[in-house]
Amino acid sequence: MPRTTALSRTCAALVAVLAATVPASLAVAAPSPTPAPAAGNSVARWAVQPSSPDGPTGRNYFIYDLTPGSTLTDHLGVTNLSDRPLTFDVYGTDAHTTTDGAFALLPADQAAVDVGSWMRLEQRRWTVPPGKRADIPFRLTVPRNASPGDHAGGMIASLWQAGTTADGQRVRMDQRLAARVYLRVTGDVRPAVAVESVRVAYDNPVNPLGGGDLTVSYLLRNTGNVRVGGTGSVIVDGPFGWELARTAPVDLPELLPGATFAVTERITGVPPTLRLSATVDLAPTTTDTALPPVLRTAGVWAPPWLLIALLATAVGWFGVRRWRRRSATRPATTTTASASASRSPTAAEPTAAEPRGGDPRGAEPLSGTS
């Protein structure tokens, strides 16, 4: 059965974003140094990655498992790939999941309140010579009252540069590259995800044999305290559990605690079977293990209008024919009954079994004797 899945295309794009360094205000560093592009007419290029006092360690991200109250020191490697010295603002910030499932960092004018505020540097501004790398130390201190579970953020290297817009205006741009920070605070870990607001819409076709389009929209919410991912699919059933369609499982984006993600599935060629049920089948996972499946069902009426119209026409035609037949036979029956009544003897007329003047009881007449 042909069908298209909008979620498949969306998630594929999100995976590409999450796996690579992108040159934007919410950029996140990849495992190997990836240069930032030039801004306007500038030739400034640089890269960031997790590092150590002796250089890069090959880590993909900063990943920690710490207890409340603990402290550690780590390093962010910032490499100047341009031909002139560059001065960066280096600082930590918080992360969040966007509505389309992307990993993103807070804008520069918004203060961090979570793991980003727990990372401190000796100084904010760092100048790196051309072709050199600076391994910048920072200290991460977990508050004693930190909530258990996952906390996500990023270490940012920001460069202010002058640029030119399409209409020739000079602007000052803040370009940022960052390395992700994933911190799990030990304690009561509660992975959970919910499927909310399931909505089903059906484009009922005129020809029921051709099938129509079924659109299923729902909202995923991370209701636990650790990041979750997984796969999701939609199953479409008709009456009595008759399976009509099933989408292929697709990878869902990583959801940070409290994050939501809207999903829309479009399935084509679904026949109208009076009632359609769409079941969201979610198989969530964490970084450690798989979670129990989450199912949520909603339905929509899908009457086959053409078949109903044909059936109603047929029933009406047979009903009219029966009424006409009954109307045509009713006068003949009445006439026959009337004729029968006119031939019935009355009480005043003697019957053949009752001799005139005889004993009403039917006794034989008396014979005379001499």
Tab-separated table of C-alpha atoms in Angstrom:
chain	number	residue	atom	x	y	z
A	1	MET	CA	0.000	0.000	0.000
A	2	PRO	CA	1.639	3.282	-0.999
A	3	ARG	CA	2.274	5.755	1.729
A	4	THR	CA	4.609	8.574	2.584
A	5	THR	CA	6.121	9.378	5.951
A	6	ALA	CA	6.892	13.008	6.734
A	7	LEU	CA	8.627	11.974	9.947
A	8	SER	CA	11.221	9.900	8.058
A	9	ARG	CA	12.450	12.894	6.114
A	10	THR	CA	12.429	15.134	9.216
A	11	CYS	CA	14.380	12.695	11.389
A	12	ALA	CA	16.960	12.047	8.690
A	13	ALA	CA	17.711	15.745	8.558
A	14	LEU	CA	17.895	15.951	12.345
A	15	VAL	CA	20.363	13.079	12.565
A	16	ALA	CA	22.597	14.851	10.098
A	17	VAL	CA	22.465	18.006	12.211
A	18	LEU	CA	23.165	16.173	15.457
A	19	ALA	CA	26.103	14.263	14.010
A	20	ALA	CA	28.085	17.134	12.562
A	21	THR	CA	29.395	20.574	13.376
A	22	VAL	CA	27.288	23.283	11.750
A	23	PRO	CA	28.351	26.915	11.270
A	24	ALA	CA	25.511	28.712	13.035
A	25	SER	CA	24.698	30.465	16.263
A	26	LEU	CA	23.753	27.072	17.742
A	27	ALA	CA	26.653	25.112	16.257
A	28	VAL	CA	27.994	22.073	18.086
A	29	ALA	CA	31.472	20.696	17.611
A	30	ALA	CA	32.176	17.325	16.017
A	31	PRO	CA	34.852	14.901	17.287
A	32	SER	CA	37.492	16.276	14.906
A	33	PRO	CA	38.204	19.978	14.339
A	34	THR	CA	35.757	21.459	11.871
A	35	PRO	CA	36.467	25.010	10.717
A	36	ALA	CA	33.907	27.773	10.900
A	37	PRO	CA	33.242	29.515	7.581
A	38	ALA	CA	34.184	33.044	6.702
A	39	ALA	CA	31.695	35.755	7.637
A	40	GLY	CA	31.023	38.236	4.885
A	41	ASN	CA	34.399	39.322	3.515
A	42	SER	CA	36.328	37.913	6.476
A	43	VAL	CA	38.683	34.939	6.215
A	44	ALA	CA	38.458	33.979	9.907
A	45	ARG	CA	38.174	30.220	10.399
A	46	TRP	CA	38.416	28.194	13.582
A	47	ALA	CA	37.414	24.908	15.221
A	48	VAL	CA	36.543	23.601	18.696
A	49	GLN	CA	36.720	20.126	20.261
A	50	PRO	CA	37.109	18.418	23.653
A	51	SER	CA	40.744	18.473	24.648
A	52	SER	CA	43.216	18.059	27.507
A	53	PRO	CA	46.327	19.914	28.703
A	54	ASP	CA	48.303	17.901	26.114
A	55	GLY	CA	45.905	18.241	23.210
A	56	PRO	CA	42.726	16.614	21.817
A	57	THR	CA	41.664	13.295	23.325
A	58	GLY	CA	39.465	12.022	20.491
A	59	ARG	CA	36.268	12.365	22.493
A	60	ASN	CA	33.055	13.090	20.655
A	61	TYR	CA	31.582	15.255	23.412
A	62	PHE	CA	32.145	16.122	27.059
A	63	ILE	CA	30.376	13.244	28.846
A	64	TYR	CA	30.396	12.995	32.636
A	65	ASP	CA	28.829	10.925	35.420
A	66	LEU	CA	29.183	12.889	38.646
A	67	THR	CA	27.702	12.983	42.123
A	68	PRO	CA	26.221	16.140	43.654
A	69	GLY	CA	28.946	18.328	45.123
A	70	SER	CA	31.765	16.904	42.961
A	71	THR	CA	34.220	19.016	40.922
A	72	LEU	CA	36.453	18.357	37.920
A	73	THR	CA	38.667	20.258	35.481
A	74	ASP	CA	38.576	19.736	31.726
A	75	HIS	CA	39.747	21.557	28.587
A	76	LEU	CA	38.224	22.963	25.406
A	77	GLY	CA	40.517	23.016	22.384
A	78	VAL	CA	40.094	26.106	20.178
A	79	THR	CA	42.111	26.055	16.937
A	80	ASN	CA	42.717	29.210	14.891
A	81	LEU	CA	42.751	28.143	11.224
A	82	SER	CA	43.031	31.668	9.840
A	83	ASP	CA	46.102	33.777	8.994
A	84	ARG	CA	45.642	36.355	11.763
A	85	PRO	CA	45.144	36.302	15.545
A	86	LEU	CA	41.553	35.772	16.691
A	87	THR	CA	40.029	36.703	20.033
A	88	PHE	CA	37.200	34.491	21.307
A	89	ASP	CA	34.608	34.704	24.044
A	90	VAL	CA	34.641	31.285	25.711
A	91	TYR	CA	31.828	30.323	28.091
A	92	GLY	CA	29.372	27.569	29.009
A	93	THR	CA	25.631	27.533	28.376
A	94	ASP	CA	22.579	25.279	28.606
A	95	ALA	CA	21.086	23.104	25.872
A	96	HIS	CA	17.519	22.349	24.911
A	97	THR	CA	15.613	20.392	22.264
A	98	THR	CA	13.888	22.512	19.639
A	99	THR	CA	10.337	21.814	18.489
A	100	ASP	CA	11.690	20.072	15.392
A	101	GLY	CA	13.918	17.788	17.488
A	102	ALA	CA	17.283	19.522	17.074
A	103	PHE	CA	19.904	19.874	19.800
A	104	ALA	CA	20.332	23.624	20.400
A	105	LEU	CA	22.046	26.029	22.802
A	106	LEU	CA	20.675	29.130	24.451
A	107	PRO	CA	21.148	32.434	22.602
A	108	ALA	CA	24.023	34.630	23.710
A	109	ASP	CA	21.767	37.101	25.538
A	110	GLN	CA	20.111	34.425	27.697
A	111	ALA	CA	21.846	33.419	30.918
A	112	ALA	CA	22.404	29.746	31.740
A	113	VAL	CA	20.677	28.333	34.816
A	114	ASP	CA	21.672	24.660	34.632
A	115	VAL	CA	24.903	22.890	33.672
A	116	GLY	CA	26.072	25.929	31.702
A	117	SER	CA	26.188	27.948	34.912
A	118	TRP	CA	28.136	25.187	36.660
A	119	MET	CA	31.132	25.571	34.277
A	120	ARG	CA	33.595	28.342	35.113
A	121	LEU	CA	36.716	29.676	33.340
A	122	GLU	CA	39.606	31.758	34.655
A	123	GLN	CA	38.830	34.360	32.008
A	124	ARG	CA	36.201	34.815	29.304
A	125	ARG	CA	38.313	36.251	26.457
A	126	TRP	CA	41.094	34.252	24.821
A	127	THR	CA	43.348	35.245	21.910
A	128	VAL	CA	44.710	32.431	19.752
A	129	PRO	CA	47.631	33.054	17.297
A	130	PRO	CA	47.156	32.070	13.631
A	131	GLY	CA	47.574	28.356	12.996
A	132	LYS	CA	47.703	27.577	16.737
A	133	ARG	CA	45.438	25.792	19.221
A	134	ALA	CA	44.640	26.880	22.770
A	135	ASP	CA	43.608	24.186	25.268
A	136	ILE	CA	41.440	26.311	27.544
A	137	PRO	CA	40.751	24.895	31.036
A	138	PHE	CA	37.355	25.125	32.728
A	139	ARG	CA	36.037	23.847	36.038
A	140	LEU	CA	32.742	22.010	36.401
A	141	THR	CA	31.199	21.999	39.887
A	142	VAL	CA	27.974	20.087	40.485
A	143	PRO	CA	25.784	21.748	43.138
A	144	ARG	CA	24.943	19.623	46.152
A	145	ASN	CA	21.234	20.096	45.463
A	146	ALA	CA	21.502	19.245	41.758
A	147	SER	CA	18.608	17.102	40.559
A	148	PRO	CA	19.444	13.523	39.502
A	149	GLY	CA	19.415	12.658	35.824
A	150	ASP	CA	20.729	14.201	32.625
A	151	HIS	CA	21.811	17.815	32.178
A	152	ALA	CA	22.961	19.039	28.772
A	153	GLY	CA	24.834	22.116	27.617
A	154	GLY	CA	27.813	23.254	25.610
A	155	MET	CA	31.189	24.996	25.815
A	156	ILE	CA	31.151	27.832	23.292
A	157	ALA	CA	33.894	29.708	21.455
A	158	SER	CA	32.319	32.867	20.051
A	159	LEU	CA	33.823	35.304	17.563
A	160	TRP	CA	32.431	38.747	16.818
A	161	GLN	CA	33.035	39.777	13.217
A	162	ALA	CA	31.974	42.532	10.866
A	163	GLY	CA	29.983	41.508	7.816
A	164	THR	CA	27.878	42.854	5.012
A	165	THR	CA	24.231	42.060	4.363
A	166	ALA	CA	22.716	41.390	0.934
A	167	ASP	CA	21.646	45.038	0.629
A	168	GLY	CA	25.129	46.333	1.478
A	169	GLN	CA	24.626	47.246	5.145
A	170	ARG	CA	27.474	46.661	7.579
A	171	VAL	CA	26.578	44.459	10.546
A	172	ARG	CA	28.379	42.928	13.520
A	173	MET	CA	27.810	39.182	13.760
A	174	ASP	CA	28.314	36.740	16.597
A	175	GLN	CA	29.487	33.388	15.224
A	176	ARG	CA	29.643	30.489	17.646
A	177	LEU	CA	30.985	26.971	17.658
A	178	ALA	CA	30.475	24.677	20.628
A	179	ALA	CA	31.279	21.242	21.993
A	180	ARG	CA	28.358	19.482	23.633
A	181	VAL	CA	28.325	18.687	27.334
A	182	TYR	CA	26.335	15.725	28.660
A	183	LEU	CA	26.287	15.424	32.462
A	184	ARG	CA	24.424	12.737	34.384
A	185	VAL	CA	24.019	13.460	38.075
A	186	THR	CA	23.799	10.241	40.065
A	187	GLY	CA	20.629	9.480	41.985
A	188	ASP	CA	17.107	8.349	41.175
A	189	VAL	CA	17.057	7.927	37.392
A	190	ARG	CA	13.534	7.864	35.920
A	191	PRO	CA	13.393	7.338	32.138
A	192	ALA	CA	9.904	7.953	30.743
A	193	VAL	CA	8.275	9.236	27.583
A	194	ALA	CA	4.609	9.936	26.820
A	195	VAL	CA	2.589	10.153	23.609
A	196	GLU	CA	0.204	13.090	23.820
A	197	SER	CA	-2.433	14.819	21.709
A	198	VAL	CA	-2.984	12.122	19.092
A	199	ARG	CA	-5.097	13.543	16.257
A	200	VAL	CA	-6.370	11.657	13.221
A	201	ALA	CA	-7.753	13.238	10.037
A	202	TYR	CA	-9.069	11.357	7.029
A	203	ASP	CA	-9.566	12.641	3.493
A	204	ASN	CA	-12.570	10.552	2.537
A	205	PRO	CA	-12.456	9.648	-1.181
A	206	VAL	CA	-15.462	9.626	-3.504
A	207	ASN	CA	-14.382	6.241	-4.814
A	208	PRO	CA	-13.933	3.932	-1.807
A	209	LEU	CA	-11.925	1.469	-3.877
A	210	GLY	CA	-9.164	4.029	-4.443
A	211	GLY	CA	-8.584	4.772	-0.738
A	212	GLY	CA	-7.900	8.109	0.922
A	213	ASP	CA	-5.147	9.865	2.859
A	214	LEU	CA	-4.928	9.429	6.626
A	215	THR	CA	-2.941	11.998	8.633
A	216	VAL	CA	-1.837	11.157	12.174
A	217	SER	CA	-0.339	13.899	14.354
A	218	TYR	CA	0.947	13.412	17.889
A	219	LEU	CA	3.280	14.931	20.450
A	220	LEU	CA	6.142	13.138	22.188
A	221	ARG	CA	7.126	14.394	25.626
A	222	ASN	CA	10.120	13.326	27.707
A	223	THR	CA	8.507	13.092	31.128
A	224	GLY	CA	11.552	11.518	32.809
A	225	ASN	CA	14.888	12.924	33.929
A	226	VAL	CA	17.204	11.342	31.313
A	227	ARG	CA	17.483	11.860	27.578
A	228	VAL	CA	15.562	9.410	25.417
A	229	GLY	CA	15.357	8.413	21.767
A	230	GLY	CA	13.947	5.389	20.000
A	231	THR	CA	11.759	4.537	17.035
A	232	GLY	CA	8.122	5.145	16.240
A	233	SER	CA	5.524	3.832	13.810
A	234	VAL	CA	1.777	4.067	13.189
A	235	ILE	CA	-0.630	1.147	12.741
A	236	VAL	CA	-3.997	1.728	11.043
A	237	ASP	CA	-6.823	-0.716	11.797
A	238	GLY	CA	-10.355	-1.070	10.523
A	239	PRO	CA	-13.309	-2.718	12.299
A	240	PHE	CA	-12.659	-5.917	14.282
A	241	GLY	CA	-8.877	-5.276	14.346
A	242	TRP	CA	-8.451	-5.545	10.569
A	243	GLU	CA	-4.976	-4.093	9.895
A	244	LEU	CA	-5.035	-1.765	6.892
A	245	ALA	CA	-1.610	-0.095	6.999
A	246	ARG	CA	1.596	0.110	9.026
A	247	THR	CA	4.404	2.631	8.619
A	248	ALA	CA	8.023	1.539	8.797
A	249	PRO	CA	9.739	2.342	12.126
A	250	VAL	CA	11.734	5.568	11.951
A	251	ASP	CA	14.402	6.900	14.302
A	252	LEU	CA	13.240	9.657	16.615
A	253	PRO	CA	15.475	12.536	17.680
A	254	GLU	CA	17.120	12.674	21.073
A	255	LEU	CA	14.812	14.361	23.566
A	256	LEU	CA	16.307	16.030	26.608
A	257	PRO	CA	14.320	15.895	29.872
A	258	GLY	CA	11.134	17.939	29.542
A	259	ALA	CA	11.457	18.310	25.764
A	260	THR	CA	8.629	17.786	23.286
A	261	PHE	CA	8.631	16.786	19.643
A	262	ALA	CA	5.711	16.992	17.208
A	263	VAL	CA	5.294	14.142	14.720
A	264	THR	CA	3.088	13.971	11.629
A	265	GLU	CA	2.572	10.785	9.619
A	266	ARG	CA	0.702	10.753	6.294
A	267	ILE	CA	-0.505	7.386	4.991
A	268	THR	CA	-2.054	7.096	1.539
A	269	GLY	CA	-4.436	4.535	0.061
A	270	VAL	CA	-6.446	3.801	3.225
A	271	PRO	CA	-9.938	2.502	2.350
A	272	PRO	CA	-12.986	3.922	4.153
A	273	THR	CA	-14.218	1.130	6.420
A	274	LEU	CA	-16.712	3.161	8.482
A	275	ARG	CA	-14.284	3.481	11.427
A	276	LEU	CA	-10.488	3.802	11.345
A	277	SER	CA	-8.190	3.479	14.361
A	278	ALA	CA	-4.594	4.785	14.359
A	279	THR	CA	-2.219	3.429	17.003
A	280	VAL	CA	1.083	5.159	17.718
A	281	ASP	CA	3.611	2.451	18.563
A	282	LEU	CA	6.651	3.986	20.270
A	283	ALA	CA	9.744	1.957	21.191
A	284	PRO	CA	11.747	4.372	23.421
A	285	THR	CA	15.365	3.886	24.416
A	286	THR	CA	17.887	5.623	26.650
A	287	THR	CA	21.651	5.674	26.344
A	288	ASP	CA	21.681	2.595	28.574
A	289	THR	CA	18.713	0.387	27.708
A	290	ALA	CA	15.408	-0.051	25.902
A	291	LEU	CA	12.165	0.959	27.616
A	292	PRO	CA	8.733	-0.720	27.486
A	293	PRO	CA	6.689	0.161	24.391
A	294	VAL	CA	4.282	3.097	24.591
A	295	LEU	CA	0.970	2.784	22.705
A	296	ARG	CA	-1.677	5.441	22.120
A	297	THR	CA	-4.772	5.039	19.914
A	298	ALA	CA	-7.231	7.480	18.384
A	299	GLY	CA	-9.956	6.980	15.802
A	300	VAL	CA	-11.897	8.737	13.097
A	301	TRP	CA	-15.117	7.974	11.237
A	302	ALA	CA	-14.620	6.957	7.609
A	303	PRO	CA	-18.012	6.138	6.083
A	304	PRO	CA	-17.945	4.803	2.496
A	305	TRP	CA	-20.422	7.374	1.216
A	306	LEU	CA	-20.749	5.959	-2.296
A	307	LEU	CA	-21.539	2.463	-1.016
A	308	ILE	CA	-23.958	3.897	1.536
A	309	ALA	CA	-25.703	5.892	-1.202
A	310	LEU	CA	-25.962	2.833	-3.446
A	311	LEU	CA	-27.290	0.724	-0.578
A	312	ALA	CA	-29.835	3.387	0.368
A	313	THR	CA	-30.962	3.609	-3.259
A	314	ALA	CA	-31.361	-0.158	-3.494
A	315	VAL	CA	-33.315	-0.356	-0.235
A	316	GLY	CA	-35.554	2.498	-1.350
A	317	TRP	CA	-36.203	0.873	-4.733
A	318	PHE	CA	-37.176	-2.455	-3.185
A	319	GLY	CA	-39.354	-0.642	-0.665
A	320	VAL	CA	-41.244	1.227	-3.399
A	321	ARG	CA	-41.750	-1.968	-5.399
A	322	ARG	CA	-43.178	-3.797	-2.392
A	323	TRP	CA	-45.509	-0.944	-1.584
A	324	ARG	CA	-46.792	-0.866	-5.137
A	325	ARG	CA	-47.414	-4.604	-5.109
A	326	ARG	CA	-49.383	-4.387	-1.890
A	327	SER	CA	-51.368	-1.438	-3.217
A	328	ALA	CA	-52.216	-3.352	-6.393
A	329	THR	CA	-53.457	-6.517	-4.594
A	330	ARG	CA	-55.502	-4.799	-1.861
A	331	PRO	CA	-58.715	-3.937	-4.011
A	332	ALA	CA	-58.986	-7.496	-5.422
A	333	THR	CA	-58.955	-8.964	-1.963
A	334	THR	CA	-61.731	-6.612	-0.822
A	335	THR	CA	-63.970	-7.472	-3.798
A	336	THR	CA	-63.631	-11.203	-3.223
A	337	ALA	CA	-64.513	-10.812	0.432
A	338	SER	CA	-67.641	-8.791	-0.446
A	339	ALA	CA	-68.819	-11.378	-2.968
A	340	SER	CA	-68.461	-14.151	-0.418
A	341	ALA	CA	-70.473	-12.197	2.102
A	342	SER	CA	-73.394	-11.689	-0.361
A	343	ARG	CA	-73.728	-15.436	-0.940
A	344	SER	CA	-73.921	-16.323	2.770
A	345	PRO	CA	-77.398	-17.397	4.012
A	346	THR	CA	-79.302	-15.174	6.415
A	347	ALA	CA	-81.151	-16.221	9.517
A	348	ALA	CA	-84.529	-15.658	7.777
A	349	GLU	CA	-83.835	-18.120	4.964
A	350	PRO	CA	-84.136	-21.841	5.577
A	351	THR	CA	-81.280	-23.959	4.540
A	352	ALA	CA	-81.367	-27.136	2.588
A	353	ALA	CA	-80.766	-29.060	5.793
A	354	GLU	CA	-83.830	-27.537	7.496
A	355	PRO	CA	-87.162	-28.792	6.056
A	356	ARG	CA	-89.867	-26.166	5.882
A	357	GLY	CA	-92.411	-26.443	8.737
A	358	GLY	CA	-90.508	-29.274	10.298
A	359	ASP	CA	-89.129	-29.751	13.747
A	360	PRO	CA	-86.370	-27.310	14.226
A	361	ARG	CA	-84.401	-30.084	15.875
A	362	GLY	CA	-84.533	-32.085	12.679
A	363	ALA	CA	-86.933	-34.870	13.951
A	364	GLU	CA	-88.853	-36.965	11.451
A	365	PRO	CA	-92.559	-35.915	10.929
A	366	LEU	CA	-95.183	-38.056	12.759
A	367	SER	CA	-97.013	-40.616	10.650
A	368	GLY	CA	-100.821	-40.944	11.161
A	369	THR	CA	-102.519	-44.210	12.314
A	370	SER	CA	-106.117	-45.298	11.737
